[in-house]
Coordinates of C-alpha atoms in Angstrom, one line a residue:
Chain A
M951 CA 8.5 3.9 -38.2
L952 CA 4.8 4.1 -37.9
A953 CA 5.0 1.8 -34.6
S954 CA 7.6 4.4 -33.3
L955 CA 5.6 7.3 -34.0
S956 CA 2.6 5.7 -31.9
R957 CA 4.8 4.7 -29.3
R958 CA 6.0 8.6 -28.8
A959 CA 2.5 9.8 -28.8
I960 CA 1.0 7.4 -25.8
L961 CA 4.3 8.1 -24.2
G962 CA 4.0 11.9 -24.9
I963 CA 0.6 12.2 -24.1
Y964 CA 0.9 10.2 -20.7
A965 CA 3.7 12.3 -19.6
V966 CA 1.3 15.3 -19.9
I967 CA -1.3 13.7 -18.0
I968 CA 0.7 13.1 -15.2
I969 CA 3.0 16.5 -15.1
V970 CA 0.0 19.2 -15.9
P971 CA -2.2 18.3 -13.3
L972 CA 1.0 18.5 -10.7
T973 CA 1.8 21.6 -12.1
V974 CA -1.6 23.0 -12.0
V975 CA -1.3 22.0 -8.3
G976 CA 2.4 23.5 -7.5
F977 CA 1.2 26.7 -9.0
G978 CA -2.5 26.8 -7.7
S979 CA -1.1 26.6 -4.6
F980 CA 0.0 30.2 -4.8
K981 CA -3.4 31.8 -6.3
S982 CA -6.0 33.0 -5.6
T983 CA -9.3 31.0 -6.4
Q984 CA -10.5 33.5 -8.8
E985 CA -6.7 33.3 -10.6
L986 CA -6.8 29.5 -10.5
F987 CA -10.1 29.8 -12.1
A988 CA -9.3 32.6 -14.5
G989 CA -6.3 30.5 -15.6
P990 CA -5.5 27.3 -14.1
F991 CA -2.5 26.9 -16.6
S992 CA -0.8 30.1 -16.2
L993 CA 2.2 30.7 -14.3
P994 CA 1.2 32.3 -10.4
Q995 CA 1.2 36.2 -10.6
S996 CA 3.6 36.2 -7.1
L997 CA 4.9 33.5 -4.9
S998 CA 2.6 35.1 -1.8
P999 CA 2.7 32.3 0.5
S1000 CA -0.6 33.4 2.0
N1001 CA -2.2 29.6 1.4
Y1002 CA 0.6 27.8 3.3
A1003 CA 0.1 30.9 6.3
E1004 CA -3.6 29.7 5.9
V1005 CA -3.5 26.4 6.3
I1006 CA -0.8 25.6 8.6
G1007 CA -1.4 28.4 11.6
G1008 CA -5.5 28.7 10.3
Q1009 CA -6.3 25.3 10.1
D1010 CA -3.4 24.2 12.2
L1011 CA -1.7 21.9 9.7
G1012 CA 1.6 22.4 11.1
S1013 CA 0.7 20.3 14.4
S1014 CA -0.6 17.5 12.3
F1015 CA 2.6 17.6 10.6
T1016 CA 4.6 17.2 13.6
N1017 CA 2.3 14.4 14.7
S1018 CA 2.5 12.6 11.4
V1019 CA 6.9 13.5 11.4
I1020 CA 6.3 11.4 15.3
V1021 CA 4.3 8.2 14.5
T1022 CA 6.2 7.6 10.9
A1023 CA 9.6 8.4 12.6
I1024 CA 8.8 5.5 15.1
S1025 CA 6.3 3.1 13.5
V1026 CA 9.0 2.9 10.6
P1027 CA 12.1 1.8 12.7
L1028 CA 9.7 -0.2 15.1
T1029 CA 8.6 -2.1 12.4
L1030 CA 11.8 -2.8 10.9
L1031 CA 13.3 -4.1 14.0
L1032 CA 10.6 -6.5 15.0
A1033 CA 10.3 -7.8 11.1
S1034 CA 14.5 -8.0 11.4
L1035 CA 14.2 -10.0 14.8
A1036 CA 12.2 -12.2 13.2
G1037 CA 13.3 -13.0 9.4
Y1038 CA 17.0 -13.2 11.2
A1039 CA 15.7 -16.3 13.4
I1040 CA 13.4 -17.4 10.7
S1041 CA 16.5 -17.8 8.4
R1042 CA 18.9 -19.3 11.1
L1043 CA 16.0 -21.9 12.5
K1044 CA 15.5 -25.1 10.7
G1045 CA 12.8 -27.2 9.7
F1046 CA 9.1 -27.0 10.9
M1047 CA 9.6 -24.2 13.5
A1048 CA 11.3 -21.6 10.9
W1049 CA 8.0 -22.5 8.5
A1050 CA 5.5 -22.6 11.1
I1051 CA 6.8 -19.2 12.4
F1052 CA 7.1 -17.8 8.9
G1053 CA 3.6 -19.0 8.0
F1054 CA 1.8 -17.6 11.3
L1055 CA 3.8 -14.0 10.8
V1056 CA 3.0 -13.7 6.9
L1057 CA -0.3 -15.0 7.4
G1058 CA -1.5 -11.6 8.6
M1059 CA -1.0 -9.9 4.9
A1060 CA -4.3 -12.2 3.9
I1061 CA -6.5 -9.6 6.1
P1062 CA -7.1 -6.4 5.1
A1063 CA -7.3 -3.8 8.1
Q1064 CA -10.5 -2.8 6.5
A1065 CA -11.8 -6.1 7.7
N1066 CA -10.6 -5.5 11.3
M1067 CA -12.1 -1.7 12.1
V1068 CA -14.3 -3.2 14.3
P1069 CA -12.1 -5.9 16.6
L1070 CA -9.0 -3.5 16.6
Y1071 CA -11.2 -0.4 17.7
V1072 CA -12.7 -2.0 20.8
L1073 CA -9.6 -3.6 21.6
F1074 CA -7.8 -0.1 21.1
G1075 CA -10.6 1.3 23.5
R1076 CA -10.1 -1.4 25.9
L1077 CA -6.6 -0.8 26.2
G1078 CA -6.8 3.4 26.7
L1079 CA -5.5 3.6 23.3
L1080 CA -7.6 5.6 20.9
D1081 CA -7.3 9.0 20.4
S1082 CA -3.7 8.8 21.1
L1083 CA -0.2 8.8 18.1
A1084 CA 0.9 5.8 20.6
G1085 CA -2.5 3.7 19.2
L1086 CA -1.7 5.0 15.6
V1087 CA 2.1 3.8 15.7
L1088 CA 1.0 0.2 17.2
A1089 CA -1.7 0.1 14.4
N1090 CA 0.8 1.2 11.5
V1091 CA 3.2 -1.5 13.3
V1092 CA 0.2 -4.5 13.5
S1093 CA -0.8 -3.6 9.8
T1094 CA 2.6 -3.6 8.1
L1095 CA 4.1 -6.4 10.5
P1096 CA 3.9 -9.4 7.9
I1097 CA 4.3 -7.8 5.0
A1098 CA 7.9 -6.2 6.5
V1099 CA 8.5 -10.1 7.6
F1100 CA 8.4 -11.2 4.6
I1101 CA 10.2 -8.9 2.6
L1102 CA 13.0 -9.5 4.8
G1103 CA 12.8 -12.7 6.2
G1104 CA 12.5 -13.6 2.5
F1105 CA 16.1 -11.7 1.8
M1106 CA 17.4 -12.7 4.8
R1107 CA 17.3 -16.4 4.2
T1108 CA 19.3 -16.0 0.8
L1109 CA 22.3 -15.1 3.1
P1110 CA 24.9 -17.7 3.1
K1111 CA 24.8 -20.4 6.0
E1112 CA 28.4 -20.2 6.2
L1113 CA 28.7 -16.8 7.6
Y1114 CA 26.6 -17.2 10.6
E1115 CA 28.8 -20.4 11.0
A1116 CA 32.0 -18.7 11.1
S1117 CA 30.5 -16.2 13.3
S1118 CA 29.4 -18.6 15.8
I1119 CA 32.4 -20.4 15.5
D1120 CA 34.1 -17.0 16.7
G1121 CA 32.1 -17.0 19.8
S1122 CA 29.8 -14.6 19.1
G1123 CA 26.0 -15.3 20.1
P1124 CA 23.1 -14.7 18.1
W1125 CA 22.3 -10.9 18.4
K1126 CA 25.9 -10.1 18.0
T1127 CA 25.5 -12.2 15.0
Y1128 CA 22.4 -9.9 14.0
V1129 CA 23.9 -7.1 14.6
S1130 CA 27.4 -7.2 13.0
I1131 CA 26.6 -10.3 10.2
A1132 CA 22.8 -10.2 9.7
L1133 CA 21.5 -6.8 9.1
P1134 CA 24.6 -4.7 7.2
L1135 CA 24.7 -7.6 5.0
S1136 CA 20.7 -7.2 4.1
A1137 CA 21.0 -3.6 3.9
P1138 CA 19.9 -3.2 0.5
S1139 CA 16.8 -5.3 1.7
V1140 CA 16.0 -3.0 4.5
A1141 CA 16.5 -0.1 2.9
A1142 CA 13.7 -1.0 0.3
A1143 CA 11.4 -2.1 3.4
A1144 CA 12.1 1.3 5.2
I1145 CA 10.5 3.2 1.9
F1146 CA 7.4 1.5 1.9
L1147 CA 7.2 1.4 5.0
F1148 CA 7.9 5.0 5.1
V1149 CA 5.3 5.7 2.1
I1150 CA 2.2 3.6 4.0
H1151 CA 3.3 5.0 7.4
W1152 CA 3.2 8.6 5.9
N1153 CA -0.4 8.3 3.8
E1154 CA -1.6 6.1 6.8
L1155 CA -5.5 7.4 6.6
L1156 CA -7.7 4.4 8.3
Y1157 CA -6.3 4.5 11.7
P1158 CA -6.1 7.9 12.2
L1159 CA -9.6 7.9 11.2
L1160 CA -10.7 5.9 13.4
F1161 CA -9.1 6.1 16.4
I1162 CA -8.1 10.2 16.4
Q1163 CA -10.9 12.8 17.9
S1164 CA -9.0 15.7 19.0
P1165 CA -8.3 17.8 16.3
G1166 CA -4.3 18.0 17.8
N1167 CA -3.9 14.3 17.1
R1168 CA -4.5 15.0 13.9
T1169 CA -2.0 13.4 11.2
L1170 CA -1.7 15.2 7.6
P1171 CA -4.1 12.9 6.0
L1172 CA -6.8 12.9 8.0
A1173 CA -6.5 16.8 8.3
L1174 CA -6.5 17.2 4.7
L1175 CA -9.7 14.8 4.5
S1176 CA -11.3 17.0 6.9
F1177 CA -10.5 20.4 4.6
Q1178 CA -12.5 18.2 2.1
G1179 CA -15.7 19.1 3.7
E1180 CA -14.7 22.6 4.7
F1181 CA -13.4 24.1 1.3
Q1182 CA -15.4 22.2 -1.0
T1183 CA -14.5 24.4 -4.2
N1184 CA -11.5 26.3 -2.1
Y1185 CA -8.8 24.3 -4.6
P1186 CA -5.7 27.1 -3.5
L1187 CA -6.0 26.1 0.0
L1188 CA -6.5 22.0 -1.0
F1189 CA -3.4 22.4 -3.1
A1190 CA -1.5 23.8 -0.5
G1191 CA -2.5 21.1 1.8
V1192 CA -1.5 18.8 -0.8
I1193 CA 1.7 19.9 -1.6
L1194 CA 2.7 20.3 2.4
A1195 CA 1.7 16.6 2.9
S1196 CA 3.6 15.4 -0.1
L1197 CA 6.8 17.4 0.2
P1198 CA 8.6 14.8 2.6
V1199 CA 8.2 11.8 0.3
V1200 CA 8.7 13.8 -3.3
V1201 CA 12.1 15.4 -1.9
A1202 CA 13.1 11.5 -0.6
Y1203 CA 11.9 10.0 -4.4
V1204 CA 13.6 12.6 -5.9
F1205 CA 17.0 11.2 -3.7
L1206 CA 16.6 7.8 -3.2
Q1207 CA 14.3 6.8 -6.4
R1208 CA 16.1 3.1 -6.9
Y1209 CA 15.2 2.5 -3.4
F1210 CA 11.4 3.7 -3.9
V1211 CA 10.8 1.6 -7.1
A1212 CA 12.6 -1.0 -5.2
G1213 CA 11.0 -1.3 -2.3
I1214 CA 7.6 -0.4 -3.1
T1215 CA 8.1 -3.2 -6.0
A1216 CA 8.7 -5.6 -3.3
G1217 CA 5.9 -4.6 -1.4
A1218 CA 3.5 -5.4 -4.5
T1219 CA 4.8 -8.8 -5.8
K1220 CA 5.1 -9.8 -2.4
G1221 CA 1.9 -8.4 -1.0
Chain B
M1312 CA 29.0 -0.3 30.5
S1313 CA 27.8 -2.8 27.5
T1314 CA 31.6 -2.6 26.1
H1315 CA 32.6 -3.9 29.3
T1316 CA 30.1 -7.1 29.4
N1317 CA 31.2 -7.6 25.9
M1318 CA 34.5 -7.8 26.6
A1319 CA 34.1 -10.0 30.0
A1320 CA 31.8 -12.4 27.5
K1321 CA 35.2 -11.7 24.8
R1322 CA 37.6 -13.3 27.3
K1323 CA 34.9 -15.9 29.0
A1324 CA 34.4 -17.2 25.2
T1325 CA 38.4 -17.6 24.4
D1326 CA 38.8 -18.9 27.6
S1327 CA 36.6 -21.9 26.9
R1328 CA 37.8 -22.2 23.5
T1329 CA 38.7 -25.8 23.9
E1330 CA 35.6 -26.8 26.0
T1331 CA 33.7 -25.1 22.7
D1332 CA 35.7 -26.9 20.1
A1333 CA 35.3 -30.0 22.1
A1334 CA 31.1 -29.5 22.0
K1335 CA 30.7 -28.3 18.8
G1336 CA 30.1 -31.9 16.9
R1337 CA 26.7 -31.8 18.8
R1338 CA 25.8 -28.4 18.9
R1339 CA 26.2 -27.7 14.8
S1340 CA 24.4 -31.2 14.8
P1341 CA 21.2 -29.9 12.4
T1342 CA 18.8 -30.4 14.9
R1343 CA 20.3 -28.4 18.2
V1344 CA 20.2 -24.7 17.6
N1345 CA 20.7 -21.7 20.1
P1346 CA 17.5 -21.6 21.8
A1347 CA 18.5 -18.1 22.3
L1348 CA 17.2 -17.5 18.8
Y1349 CA 14.0 -18.3 20.0
L1350 CA 13.4 -15.2 21.7
F1351 CA 14.3 -13.4 18.1
P1352 CA 10.7 -13.3 16.4
L1353 CA 9.0 -13.7 20.1
P1354 CA 7.9 -9.6 20.0
A1355 CA 6.8 -10.0 16.2
V1356 CA 5.0 -12.9 17.2
A1357 CA 3.1 -11.6 19.8
I1358 CA 2.2 -8.6 18.5
I1359 CA 0.6 -10.3 15.2
A1360 CA -1.3 -13.0 18.1
F1361 CA -2.8 -10.4 19.9
F1362 CA -3.5 -7.4 17.4
L1363 CA -4.1 -9.0 14.4
V1364 CA -5.3 -12.8 15.0
M1365 CA -7.1 -12.3 18.0
P1366 CA -9.1 -9.7 17.0
T1367 CA -10.2 -11.1 13.4
L1368 CA -11.4 -14.2 14.9
Q1369 CA -13.2 -11.7 17.3
A1370 CA -14.9 -9.8 14.8
F1371 CA -16.5 -13.8 13.7
Q1372 CA -17.7 -13.5 17.3
Y1373 CA -18.9 -10.1 16.9
A1374 CA -20.6 -10.9 13.7
I1375 CA -23.3 -12.7 15.2
T1376 CA -24.3 -10.3 17.7
D1377 CA -26.8 -7.3 17.5
W1378 CA -24.0 -5.3 19.9
N1379 CA -24.1 -1.6 19.5
G1380 CA -20.6 -1.0 20.5
F1381 CA -21.0 0.4 23.8
S1382 CA -23.5 -1.5 25.6
A1383 CA -22.5 -4.2 28.0
T1384 CA -25.4 -6.6 27.0
F1385 CA -25.7 -8.3 23.0
N1386 CA -28.0 -10.8 21.9
Y1387 CA -26.4 -13.8 20.0
V1388 CA -28.7 -13.5 16.5
G1389 CA -27.3 -16.4 14.4
L1390 CA -27.0 -15.6 11.3
D1391 CA -29.4 -12.2 11.2
N1392 CA -26.7 -9.8 10.4
F1393 CA -25.7 -12.0 6.6
V1394 CA -29.2 -12.3 5.9
R1395 CA -30.0 -8.8 6.3
A1396 CA -26.7 -7.6 4.5
F1397 CA -27.6 -9.6 1.2
T1398 CA -31.9 -9.1 1.4
K1399 CA -32.9 -6.2 3.5
D1400 CA -30.1 -3.6 3.1
S1401 CA -29.8 -2.0 -0.2
L1402 CA -27.1 0.3 0.9
F1403 CA -24.9 -2.6 1.2
T1404 CA -25.9 -4.5 -1.9
N1405 CA -24.9 -1.0 -4.0
A1406 CA -21.4 -0.9 -2.3
L1407 CA -20.9 -4.3 -3.3
T1408 CA -22.2 -4.1 -6.7
N1409 CA -20.0 -0.6 -7.0
N1410 CA -16.9 -2.2 -5.7
L1411 CA -16.9 -5.4 -8.1
K1412 CA -17.5 -3.4 -10.6
F1413 CA -14.4 -0.8 -9.8
V1414 CA -12.2 -4.1 -9.0
L1415 CA -13.6 -5.0 -12.8
M1416 CA -13.0 -2.2 -14.3
V1417 CA -9.4 -1.4 -12.7
V1418 CA -8.3 -4.5 -12.9
I1419 CA -8.3 -4.6 -16.9
A1420 CA -7.4 -0.9 -17.4
Q1421 CA -4.7 -0.8 -15.0
T1422 CA -3.2 -4.2 -15.9
A1423 CA -3.3 -3.6 -20.1
F1424 CA -2.1 0.0 -19.8
S1425 CA 1.1 -1.1 -17.0
L1426 CA 1.8 -3.4 -19.6
V1427 CA 1.4 -1.2 -23.1
L1428 CA 3.6 1.2 -20.2
A1429 CA 6.4 -1.7 -20.0
L1430 CA 6.3 -2.5 -23.5
L1431 CA 6.9 0.7 -24.5
L1432 CA 9.8 1.0 -22.1
T1433 CA 11.7 -1.8 -21.3
K1434 CA 15.2 -0.8 -22.9
N1435 CA 17.1 0.9 -20.3
S1436 CA 17.6 3.8 -22.5
R1437 CA 17.9 7.5 -21.0
G1438 CA 14.5 8.6 -21.7
S1439 CA 13.0 5.2 -20.7
I1440 CA 14.6 5.6 -17.4
L1441 CA 13.6 9.1 -17.1
L1442 CA 10.0 8.2 -18.3
R1443 CA 9.4 5.3 -15.6
A1444 CA 10.4 7.7 -12.8
L1445 CA 7.6 10.0 -14.0
F1446 CA 4.8 7.4 -14.8
F1447 CA 6.0 5.6 -11.2
F1448 CA 5.8 8.9 -9.8
P1449 CA 2.0 9.0 -8.7
T1450 CA 2.2 5.5 -6.3
I1451 CA 4.2 7.8 -3.6
L1452 CA 1.3 10.4 -3.3
S1453 CA -1.0 10.0 -0.1
S1454 CA -4.6 8.9 -1.7
V1455 CA -6.1 12.2 -0.2
S1456 CA -3.7 14.4 -2.4
V1457 CA -4.3 12.0 -5.8
A1458 CA -8.3 12.5 -4.3
F1459 CA -8.1 16.4 -4.5
I1460 CA -5.8 16.6 -7.4
W1461 CA -8.4 14.9 -9.2
K1462 CA -11.4 16.5 -7.9
F1463 CA -10.2 19.7 -9.3
I1464 CA -9.6 17.9 -12.5
Y1465 CA -13.3 16.8 -13.0
D1466 CA -14.8 19.9 -11.4
P1467 CA -17.8 20.7 -13.8
N1468 CA -17.6 24.0 -13.6
F1469 CA -13.6 25.3 -13.1
G1470 CA -12.0 21.9 -13.7
L1471 CA -8.9 20.9 -15.9
A1472 CA -11.0 18.5 -18.0
N1473 CA -13.5 20.3 -19.3
A1474 CA -11.4 23.4 -19.6
V1475 CA -8.8 21.5 -21.7
L1476 CA -11.7 19.9 -23.5
G1477 CA -13.4 24.1 -24.1
G1478 CA -9.6 24.7 -25.5
V1479 CA -9.7 22.5 -27.9
G1480 CA -13.5 23.0 -29.0
L1481 CA -14.8 19.8 -28.1
E1482 CA -17.2 21.8 -25.9
A1483 CA -19.8 18.7 -26.7
L1484 CA -17.5 16.6 -24.9
Q1485 CA -17.9 18.2 -21.2
G1486 CA -19.3 16.7 -18.2
S1487 CA -20.1 16.9 -15.1
Y1488 CA -17.8 13.8 -14.5
L1489 CA -18.2 12.6 -10.5
G1490 CA -21.1 14.5 -10.2
N1491 CA -22.9 12.3 -13.0
N1492 CA -24.3 9.5 -11.1
S1493 CA -24.1 6.4 -13.3
Q1494 CA -20.4 7.8 -14.7
A1495 CA -18.9 8.2 -11.5
L1496 CA -17.1 5.2 -10.8
Y1497 CA -15.9 4.9 -13.7
W1498 CA -13.8 8.8 -13.2
V1499 CA -12.7 7.3 -10.2
A1500 CA -11.8 4.0 -11.8
V1501 CA -9.7 6.0 -14.0
T1502 CA -8.0 8.2 -11.4
Q1503 CA -7.1 4.7 -9.7
V1504 CA -5.1 3.9 -13.0
W1505 CA -3.1 7.0 -13.1
F1506 CA -2.6 6.5 -9.4
H1507 CA -0.7 3.3 -9.7
A1508 CA -0.3 2.2 -13.1
G1509 CA 3.2 3.1 -12.9
Q1510 CA 3.9 0.8 -10.1
M1511 CA 2.8 -2.0 -12.2
M1512 CA 4.5 -1.0 -14.9
V1513 CA 7.7 -2.0 -12.8
V1514 CA 6.6 -5.1 -12.5
Y1515 CA 6.0 -5.8 -16.0
I1516 CA 9.3 -4.3 -16.9
A1517 CA 11.1 -6.9 -14.1
G1518 CA 9.1 -9.7 -16.3
L1519 CA 10.1 -8.1 -19.5
Q1520 CA 13.4 -7.3 -19.1
A1521 CA 13.7 -11.4 -18.2
I1522 CA 13.0 -12.2 -21.7
P1523 CA 16.1 -13.9 -23.0
R1524 CA 16.8 -11.8 -26.5
E1525 CA 17.5 -14.8 -28.8
L1526 CA 13.7 -15.7 -28.5
Y1527 CA 13.1 -12.5 -30.9
E1528 CA 15.6 -13.0 -32.7
A1529 CA 14.9 -16.3 -33.7
A1530 CA 11.2 -15.7 -34.1
E1531 CA 11.9 -12.6 -36.2
M1532 CA 14.1 -15.2 -38.9
D1533 CA 10.9 -17.8 -38.9
G1534 CA 9.2 -14.8 -40.5
A1535 CA 6.9 -14.1 -37.2
G1536 CA 4.9 -10.6 -37.0
R1537 CA 5.0 -8.2 -34.1
W1538 CA 1.2 -9.5 -32.9
Q1539 CA 2.8 -13.1 -33.4
Q1540 CA 5.9 -12.7 -31.1
F1541 CA 4.0 -10.9 -28.3
K1542 CA 1.1 -13.8 -28.2
S1543 CA 3.9 -16.4 -28.9
I1544 CA 6.9 -15.0 -26.5
T1545 CA 6.2 -12.0 -24.3
W1546 CA 2.3 -13.0 -23.1
P1547 CA 3.3 -16.7 -22.2
F1548 CA 6.8 -14.9 -20.3
V1549 CA 5.2 -12.3 -18.9
A1550 CA 2.7 -14.5 -17.2
P1551 CA 3.7 -14.5 -13.6
A1552 CA 4.6 -11.0 -14.2
T1553 CA 0.7 -10.8 -14.8
S1554 CA -0.7 -12.9 -12.4
I1555 CA 1.3 -10.4 -10.0
V1556 CA -0.2 -7.3 -11.0
V1557 CA -3.7 -8.9 -11.1
A1558 CA -3.6 -9.9 -7.7
Y1559 CA -2.4 -6.6 -6.2
T1560 CA -4.4 -4.6 -8.3
T1561 CA -7.3 -6.6 -7.4
V1562 CA -7.0 -6.1 -3.5
Q1563 CA -5.6 -2.7 -4.2
S1564 CA -9.3 -1.4 -6.0
F1565 CA -10.7 -3.4 -3.1
K1566 CA -9.6 -1.4 -0.6
A1567 CA -9.7 2.2 -2.5
F1568 CA -11.1 3.6 0.4
D1569 CA -8.5 6.4 1.1
L1570 CA -9.6 7.4 -2.1
I1571 CA -13.4 7.3 -2.4
L1572 CA -13.5 9.6 0.3
G1573 CA -10.9 11.8 -0.3
I1574 CA -12.8 12.5 -3.6
A1575 CA -16.6 12.0 -2.7
G1576 CA -16.3 13.1 0.6
N1577 CA -17.2 11.2 4.1
P1578 CA -19.5 9.7 3.7
P1579 CA -19.8 9.0 0.2
K1580 CA -22.7 9.5 -1.6
Q1581 CA -24.5 6.3 -2.8
S1582 CA -23.1 5.9 -6.2
L1583 CA -19.7 6.0 -5.4
D1584 CA -19.4 3.7 -2.0
I1585 CA -17.7 0.8 -2.1
L1586 CA -17.7 -2.2 0.7
S1587 CA -14.9 -0.4 2.8
T1588 CA -16.6 3.0 3.1
R1589 CA -20.3 1.3 4.1
I1590 CA -18.1 -1.0 6.5
Y1591 CA -16.8 2.1 8.0
S1592 CA -20.7 3.8 8.0
T1593 CA -21.5 0.9 9.8
F1594 CA -19.0 0.9 12.2
A1595 CA -19.3 4.8 12.6
N1596 CA -23.4 4.4 13.4
S1597 CA -22.3 2.0 16.2
E1598 CA -23.5 -1.0 15.1
F1599 CA -20.7 -2.9 15.7
G1600 CA -22.1 -6.4 15.2
Y1601 CA -23.5 -5.6 11.6
A1602 CA -19.8 -4.1 10.7
A1603 CA -18.4 -7.0 11.4
A1604 CA -20.6 -9.7 9.5
Q1605 CA -20.0 -7.3 6.0
S1606 CA -16.6 -7.0 7.5
I1607 CA -16.1 -10.9 7.1
I1608 CA -18.5 -10.1 3.8
F1609 CA -15.6 -8.3 2.6
M1610 CA -13.0 -10.4 3.4
A1611 CA -14.5 -13.4 1.8
M1612 CA -15.1 -11.7 -1.5
I1613 CA -11.3 -10.5 -1.7
A1614 CA -10.6 -14.0 -1.2
L1615 CA -13.1 -15.4 -3.6
V1616 CA -12.5 -13.1 -6.3
T1617 CA -8.8 -14.0 -5.9
W1618 CA -9.5 -17.4 -6.7
L1619 CA -11.4 -17.3 -9.1
Q1620 CA -8.2 -15.1 -11.0
R1621 CA -6.2 -17.7 -10.3
R1622 CA -8.4 -19.9 -11.8
L1623 CA -9.2 -18.1 -15.1
L1624 CA -5.5 -17.4 -15.1
R1625 CA -4.5 -20.9 -15.4
L1626 CA -6.5 -21.2 -18.6
T1627 CA -5.1 -19.2 -20.0
P1628 CA -2.7 -21.1 -22.1
K1629 CA 0.9 -20.8 -21.5
G1630 CA 3.7 -20.9 -24.7
E1631 CA 2.4 -23.5 -26.8

């Protein structure tokens, strides 16, 4: 009885600590500063989108949004493609070579991106990749390829070898077997990895901060960060920015919740 | 076009079936694989070699120079950068101390809290599933978004924390949170736990659900109390989950770069400076050689702490 009461208390309080700030942010994004400070918990007096208009038009968050979409839409499939090709080969090659390729690719997980910023910046400078969306795509691919190989390669290794053999007896080459056997059978793992990569790439801040100079090339997290200095305590504007930056991920979470939990946890347990 | 080649390939395959069958014995021996398979991992291997491994090795070279990032020449200075970091640069030692403190606080708090949440939500009831989804939610947000939300919670004048405390008559507990330099790091640690506890809870739930129920039934028949059951069944059985949670939380809190920049601004004030933000500031200050040396210390710290934890966790008795 007592145990069940304290269970409810803990869960209830923590639920409130999550729900209330999020609600305040949602309501606050429609309020004026005065209205927010006077009653942070109350419903907004009107659903006037003026804060959104200000951040999208005035602060050019719209173009940052587009940049984020472009970068994420290219870097996620590209990482998946490279990682699944490698994972597939690892699952079919045997012995030392498979182990060596897997080990080499996965070793990268031990190198934190933040420890690599100086040499990567120098390299990107030499290749003319600074201040470009292409550079951001490449940086995303590099930083998440090891973990994607770990997730996908780990899964593909569990596929029964007989399927591959049957397919090669049918006269399919390795490419055809990859497309028609390995990829479809790995769909759950690919979906989980896709979600994991989507969240990481969409929210990536370090590389844009390092590489991007022109405001027109900013992605959302970088644009948001620049708000922090400009609007000190203009919270309604910050909140409108937070909502816009979070919207795609939140919408995806509502519909694909199961994959989120699987994907982000796979990333965690294997990272 | 591709259909055409496909069909041609298929026809050829059919034509040479007998030949293939004859060669099969040799082809399927374990030592021979289709050499084309080696092409598949090539792009990934090339990218990792060129953009991850090579730069990392280069960091070691930069670390022993005084290079400023743009001049054509630089001098090799031996271990001077490392000596400077530990003995002459109070900004760096301050960031190092902050980072270690932050990691320690977050690892203890997040591991304990996520285990409590997991224990309370192990059963797959409707309510549990809903609450799990809610508690997991903050993990999907960007660090900058989470930073802004908590900046408002902690705002000394208009913030939620002080508003709630004032509302229930606890004005005495109101504070300035991030404005208070001796406490700021603790409050960011709270934010970090709010951000990621739900993620680690999911890891623990998977571990808890794998424990056979019969063990608890048997323990209950033996008259073991709840604490006894936790100590002798639950804790040893979730040990693998614990080591995942501790290791991941450690790396995650070493890298709390985005959250710190979002909540404290760029560059952060000293009381909130951690290793990654310090490296970034050194880099932004065009001290490339010195920043590379700091990066290497940073990597070494993560490796050292992870290694220490492995040793400590192995010392804990498992299922006596």
